[in-house]
Amino acid sequence: MFGQEERFVGKGVSYCADCDAWFYRGKKVLVIGDGSAAIHGAKILKKFADKVYFYGLKPIPEEFLSELTAVSIEILSKKPVEIMGDNEVKGVVFDDGTQLELDGIFIEIGAKGPIELLAPIGIELDPETFSYVKVDRKMQTNVQGVFACGDLTGPPLQLAKAVGEGCVAGLSASDYVKQVLKNLKEV
Ligand SMILES: Cc1cc2nc3c(=O)[nH]c(=O)nc-3n(C[C@H](O)[C@H](O)[C@H](O)COP(=O)(O)OP(=O)(O)OC[C@H]3O[C@@H](n4cnc5c(N)ncnc54)[C@H](O)[C@@H]3O)c2cc1C
């Protein structure tokens, strides 16, 4: 998205303030993004970083902006266009050619969850919260040949559960493909 972004992933460019804010204790960071993800990210970072700058990719409602300024997050109006640095992020260049020294850049544009991605293709979600994909013990969804596992199928959101379910889903998918091939040979 920004000049040199790909080169600096994991070297000062992060996409998860919840995961990486801790590494920027006492440092200077810029949050680039939009919507609640960017606002949440900036507020989390302010708990750790010494200085947090914010650049909104889309206009942000005044009440949200005042939430940021209330905790001394500095809103930038100049557009960052290029990341500076050799082996790690050292700052950004703006569209007017000026520069800002930084230790980290957080790109927070949010993520689509199961509702947005899966409901439109007919995959059934759990009827209580509509937050997770409904599966049977073989990790089969209501759509034949589509299997789900891990966090997507609901709590507990733990690695051990994700790995176990992944194993079952993989074996079930393999059985499904074998059955489809067998049926094709019989036709
Ligand atoms: C900060 C943090 C700490 C944690 N600590 C622990 C812990 O100590 N112990 C523990 O057991 N669990 C812990 N967890 C939970 C654990 O990480 C998850 O339960 C586990 O990773 C779930 O695995 P998963 O494969 O279901 O999902 P994920 O690991 O989230 O994998 C999903 C993958 O899908 C990719 N993806 C998403 N959307 C798309 C798309 N549209 N197209 C293509 N790819 C896509 C993602 O990039 C990702 O690689 C922690 C989680 C976090 C965030």
Tab-separated table of C-alpha atoms and ligand atoms in Angstrom:
chain	number	residue	atom	x	y	z
A	1	MET	CA	0.000	0.000	0.000
A	2	PHE	CA	2.805	2.387	0.920
A	3	GLY	CA	6.208	2.681	-0.654
A	4	GLN	CA	8.461	-0.067	0.789
A	5	GLU	CA	5.736	-1.462	3.115
A	6	GLU	CA	6.407	-5.069	2.137
A	7	ARG	CA	10.159	-4.713	2.765
A	8	PHE	CA	9.606	-3.616	6.366
A	9	VAL	CA	6.995	-6.147	7.488
A	10	GLY	CA	8.221	-7.476	10.849
A	11	LYS	CA	10.959	-4.810	10.853
A	12	GLY	CA	8.834	-1.970	12.175
A	13	VAL	CA	5.674	-2.454	10.110
A	14	SER	CA	2.929	-4.293	12.009
A	15	TYR	CA	-0.724	-5.054	11.355
A	16	CYS	CA	-1.748	-5.878	14.930
A	17	ALA	CA	-1.523	-3.329	17.733
A	18	ASP	CA	-2.975	-5.873	20.193
A	19	CYS	CA	-0.122	-8.262	19.380
A	20	ASP	CA	2.863	-5.915	18.976
A	21	ALA	CA	2.208	-2.736	21.008
A	22	TRP	CA	4.342	-4.075	23.853
A	23	PHE	CA	7.456	-3.976	21.627
A	24	TYR	CA	7.108	-0.194	21.253
A	25	ARG	CA	7.382	0.810	24.896
A	26	GLY	CA	8.728	4.367	25.076
A	27	LYS	CA	8.976	4.619	21.262
A	28	LYS	CA	7.448	6.713	18.488
A	29	VAL	CA	4.818	5.084	16.267
A	30	LEU	CA	2.382	6.004	13.537
A	31	VAL	CA	-1.018	4.354	13.096
A	32	ILE	CA	-2.362	4.428	9.546
A	33	GLY	CA	-5.872	3.146	9.001
A	34	ASP	CA	-9.559	3.703	9.164
A	35	GLY	CA	-12.611	2.878	11.226
A	36	SER	CA	-12.748	1.402	14.677
A	37	ALA	CA	-9.700	-0.829	14.040
A	38	ALA	CA	-7.406	2.186	13.655
A	39	ILE	CA	-8.890	4.036	16.615
A	40	HIS	CA	-8.639	0.947	18.823
A	41	GLY	CA	-5.051	0.365	17.641
A	42	ALA	CA	-3.983	3.934	18.370
A	43	LYS	CA	-5.501	3.859	21.861
A	44	ILE	CA	-3.819	0.538	22.687
A	45	LEU	CA	-0.479	1.865	21.453
A	46	LYS	CA	-0.798	5.002	23.560
A	47	LYS	CA	-0.605	2.795	26.657
A	48	PHE	CA	2.895	1.693	25.646
A	49	ALA	CA	4.500	4.108	23.182
A	50	ASP	CA	5.914	7.475	24.132
A	51	LYS	CA	4.389	9.213	21.103
A	52	VAL	CA	1.554	8.072	18.834
A	53	TYR	CA	0.713	9.747	15.531
A	54	PHE	CA	-2.460	8.928	13.618
A	55	TYR	CA	-3.276	9.217	9.926
A	56	GLY	CA	-6.831	8.385	8.823
A	57	LEU	CA	-7.198	6.849	5.377
A	58	LYS	CA	-10.830	7.976	5.370
A	59	PRO	CA	-12.474	10.886	7.176
A	60	ILE	CA	-12.991	9.957	10.842
A	61	PRO	CA	-16.024	11.336	12.717
A	62	GLU	CA	-15.229	14.224	15.056
A	63	GLU	CA	-16.257	12.344	18.221
A	64	PHE	CA	-13.716	9.589	17.491
A	65	LEU	CA	-10.990	12.105	16.692
A	66	SER	CA	-11.573	13.851	20.005
A	67	GLU	CA	-11.184	10.462	21.762
A	68	LEU	CA	-7.689	10.318	20.262
A	69	THR	CA	-6.665	13.893	20.956
A	70	ALA	CA	-7.951	13.533	24.536
A	71	VAL	CA	-5.127	11.047	25.160
A	72	SER	CA	-2.529	13.180	23.311
A	73	ILE	CA	-2.491	11.174	20.086
A	74	GLU	CA	-1.396	13.560	17.326
A	75	ILE	CA	-3.580	13.564	14.209
A	76	LEU	CA	-1.657	14.065	10.973
A	77	SER	CA	-3.202	15.672	7.914
A	78	LYS	CA	-0.254	15.091	5.567
A	79	LYS	CA	-0.356	11.783	3.718
A	80	PRO	CA	2.506	9.326	4.400
A	81	VAL	CA	3.707	7.962	1.055
A	82	GLU	CA	7.020	6.197	1.667
A	83	ILE	CA	8.670	4.331	4.526
A	84	MET	CA	12.284	5.268	5.328
A	85	GLY	CA	14.951	2.973	6.754
A	86	ASP	CA	17.714	0.508	5.927
A	87	ASN	CA	17.081	-2.727	7.827
A	88	GLU	CA	14.235	-1.387	9.948
A	89	VAL	CA	11.706	1.429	9.952
A	90	LYS	CA	13.241	4.817	10.673
A	91	GLY	CA	10.342	7.027	9.637
A	92	VAL	CA	8.048	8.136	6.838
A	93	VAL	CA	8.117	10.628	3.997
A	94	PHE	CA	4.947	12.671	3.405
A	95	ASP	CA	3.425	13.718	0.115
A	96	ASP	CA	4.847	17.220	0.569
A	97	GLY	CA	8.382	15.776	0.868
A	98	THR	CA	8.730	16.364	4.629
A	99	GLN	CA	9.805	13.512	6.898
A	100	LEU	CA	8.934	12.165	10.351
A	101	GLU	CA	11.221	9.931	12.414
A	102	LEU	CA	9.495	6.822	13.784
A	103	ASP	CA	10.260	3.447	15.337
A	104	GLY	CA	7.161	1.692	14.093
A	105	ILE	CA	4.202	1.899	11.732
A	106	PHE	CA	0.922	0.124	12.439
A	107	ILE	CA	-1.418	-0.414	9.522
A	108	GLU	CA	-4.885	-0.982	10.987
A	109	ILE	CA	-7.600	-1.334	8.392
A	110	GLY	CA	-9.646	-3.992	10.217
A	111	ALA	CA	-10.496	-7.471	9.040
A	112	LYS	CA	-13.567	-9.169	7.742
A	113	GLY	CA	-15.000	-11.727	10.163
A	114	PRO	CA	-16.957	-14.911	9.469
A	115	ILE	CA	-20.228	-13.068	9.089
A	116	GLU	CA	-19.008	-10.883	6.247
A	117	LEU	CA	-17.033	-13.642	4.512
A	118	LEU	CA	-19.083	-16.775	5.005
A	119	ALA	CA	-22.740	-15.875	5.394
A	120	PRO	CA	-22.929	-14.547	1.810
A	121	ILE	CA	-21.877	-17.982	0.479
A	122	GLY	CA	-24.478	-19.782	2.572
A	123	ILE	CA	-22.356	-21.173	5.406
A	124	GLU	CA	-24.420	-21.524	8.557
A	125	LEU	CA	-23.256	-19.703	11.701
A	126	ASP	CA	-24.019	-20.646	15.295
A	127	PRO	CA	-27.599	-19.578	15.981
A	128	GLU	CA	-26.856	-17.989	19.360
A	129	THR	CA	-24.166	-15.418	18.585
A	130	PHE	CA	-23.904	-15.563	14.765
A	131	SER	CA	-20.157	-15.204	15.323
A	132	TYR	CA	-18.843	-18.680	14.603
A	133	VAL	CA	-19.171	-21.306	11.901
A	134	LYS	CA	-21.413	-24.221	12.833
A	135	VAL	CA	-19.749	-27.622	12.330
A	136	ASP	CA	-20.447	-31.237	13.188
A	137	ARG	CA	-17.941	-33.618	14.825
A	138	LYS	CA	-16.222	-34.116	11.463
A	139	MET	CA	-15.792	-30.347	11.152
A	140	GLN	CA	-18.192	-30.396	8.211
A	141	THR	CA	-20.212	-27.215	7.695
A	142	ASN	CA	-23.723	-27.219	6.261
A	143	VAL	CA	-22.174	-26.799	2.792
A	144	GLN	CA	-20.996	-30.146	1.446
A	145	GLY	CA	-17.207	-30.257	1.018
A	146	VAL	CA	-16.576	-27.166	3.145
A	147	PHE	CA	-14.890	-27.817	6.491
A	148	ALA	CA	-13.957	-25.390	9.266
A	149	CYS	CA	-11.697	-25.530	12.319
A	150	GLY	CA	-9.948	-23.424	14.931
A	151	ASP	CA	-11.018	-20.005	16.150
A	152	LEU	CA	-13.545	-19.831	13.334
A	153	THR	CA	-15.677	-22.499	15.019
A	154	GLY	CA	-15.821	-20.718	18.381
A	155	PRO	CA	-14.310	-20.809	21.878
A	156	PRO	CA	-12.122	-21.852	23.538
A	157	LEU	CA	-9.809	-19.832	21.265
A	158	GLN	CA	-6.746	-21.946	21.995
A	159	LEU	CA	-3.973	-23.457	19.899
A	160	ALA	CA	-4.576	-26.989	21.175
A	161	LYS	CA	-8.204	-26.857	20.057
A	162	ALA	CA	-7.301	-25.338	16.679
A	163	VAL	CA	-4.673	-28.014	16.015
A	164	GLY	CA	-6.963	-30.876	17.019
A	165	GLU	CA	-9.841	-29.584	14.946
A	166	GLY	CA	-7.481	-28.909	12.046
A	167	CYS	CA	-6.423	-32.552	12.124
A	168	VAL	CA	-10.046	-33.742	12.052
A	169	ALA	CA	-11.007	-31.250	9.326
A	170	GLY	CA	-8.034	-32.297	7.181
A	171	LEU	CA	-8.864	-35.984	7.460
A	172	SER	CA	-12.548	-35.318	6.770
A	173	ALA	CA	-11.697	-33.230	3.708
A	174	SER	CA	-9.416	-35.993	2.443
A	175	ASP	CA	-12.199	-38.586	2.912
A	176	TYR	CA	-14.597	-36.289	1.087
A	177	VAL	CA	-12.291	-35.909	-1.918
A	178	LYS	CA	-11.705	-39.688	-2.057
A	179	GLN	CA	-15.473	-40.241	-2.031
A	180	VAL	CA	-16.028	-37.698	-4.817
A	181	LEU	CA	-13.336	-39.387	-6.954
A	182	LYS	CA	-14.838	-42.827	-6.263
A	183	ASN	CA	-18.282	-41.575	-7.295
A	184	LEU	CA	-16.843	-40.112	-10.507
A	185	LYS	CA	-15.225	-43.459	-11.434
A	186	GLU	CA	-18.528	-45.241	-10.887
A	187	VAL	CA	-20.432	-42.904	-13.249
B	1	LIG	C1	-1.902	-12.173	21.162
B	1	LIG	C2	-2.418	-13.579	21.222
B	1	LIG	C3	-1.909	-14.464	22.155
B	1	LIG	C4	-2.372	-15.792	22.223
B	1	LIG	N1	-1.848	-16.638	23.159
B	1	LIG	C5	-2.263	-17.922	23.183
B	1	LIG	C6	-1.705	-18.862	24.100
B	1	LIG	O1	-0.842	-18.518	24.909
B	1	LIG	N2	-2.140	-20.145	24.077
B	1	LIG	C7	-3.091	-20.572	23.194
B	1	LIG	O2	-3.426	-21.761	23.200
B	1	LIG	N3	-3.640	-19.705	22.312
B	1	LIG	C8	-3.254	-18.414	22.283
B	1	LIG	N4	-3.815	-17.518	21.379
B	1	LIG	C9	-4.889	-18.017	20.513
B	1	LIG	C10	-4.328	-18.796	19.334
B	1	LIG	O3	-3.347	-18.011	18.667
B	1	LIG	C11	-5.482	-19.128	18.378
B	1	LIG	O4	-6.475	-19.838	19.076
B	1	LIG	C12	-5.000	-19.962	17.205
B	1	LIG	O5	-3.958	-19.301	16.514
B	1	LIG	C13	-6.165	-20.222	16.258
B	1	LIG	O6	-5.687	-20.848	15.091
B	1	LIG	P1	-6.480	-20.729	13.752
B	1	LIG	O7	-5.700	-21.520	12.748
B	1	LIG	O8	-7.912	-21.058	13.967
B	1	LIG	O9	-6.469	-19.168	13.379
B	1	LIG	P2	-5.244	-18.225	13.031
B	1	LIG	O10	-4.002	-18.665	13.728
B	1	LIG	O11	-5.756	-16.844	13.296
B	1	LIG	O12	-5.013	-18.467	11.489
B	1	LIG	C14	-5.908	-17.973	10.541
B	1	LIG	C15	-5.100	-17.660	9.285
B	1	LIG	O13	-6.000	-17.305	8.225
B	1	LIG	C16	-5.489	-16.178	7.571
B	1	LIG	N5	-6.613	-15.451	6.982
B	1	LIG	C17	-7.555	-14.730	7.610
B	1	LIG	N6	-8.422	-14.228	6.727
B	1	LIG	C18	-8.029	-14.643	5.519
B	1	LIG	C19	-8.520	-14.472	4.211
B	1	LIG	N7	-9.622	-13.750	3.977
B	1	LIG	N8	-7.846	-15.037	3.204
B	1	LIG	C20	-6.740	-15.776	3.434
B	1	LIG	N9	-6.232	-15.990	4.658
B	1	LIG	C21	-6.866	-15.435	5.679
B	1	LIG	C22	-4.775	-15.377	8.633
B	1	LIG	O14	-3.812	-14.529	8.051
B	1	LIG	C23	-4.137	-16.489	9.458
B	1	LIG	O15	-2.878	-16.863	8.956
B	1	LIG	C24	-3.369	-16.220	21.312
B	1	LIG	C25	-3.873	-15.320	20.352
B	1	LIG	C26	-3.412	-14.018	20.311
B	1	LIG	C27	-3.962	-13.058	19.258
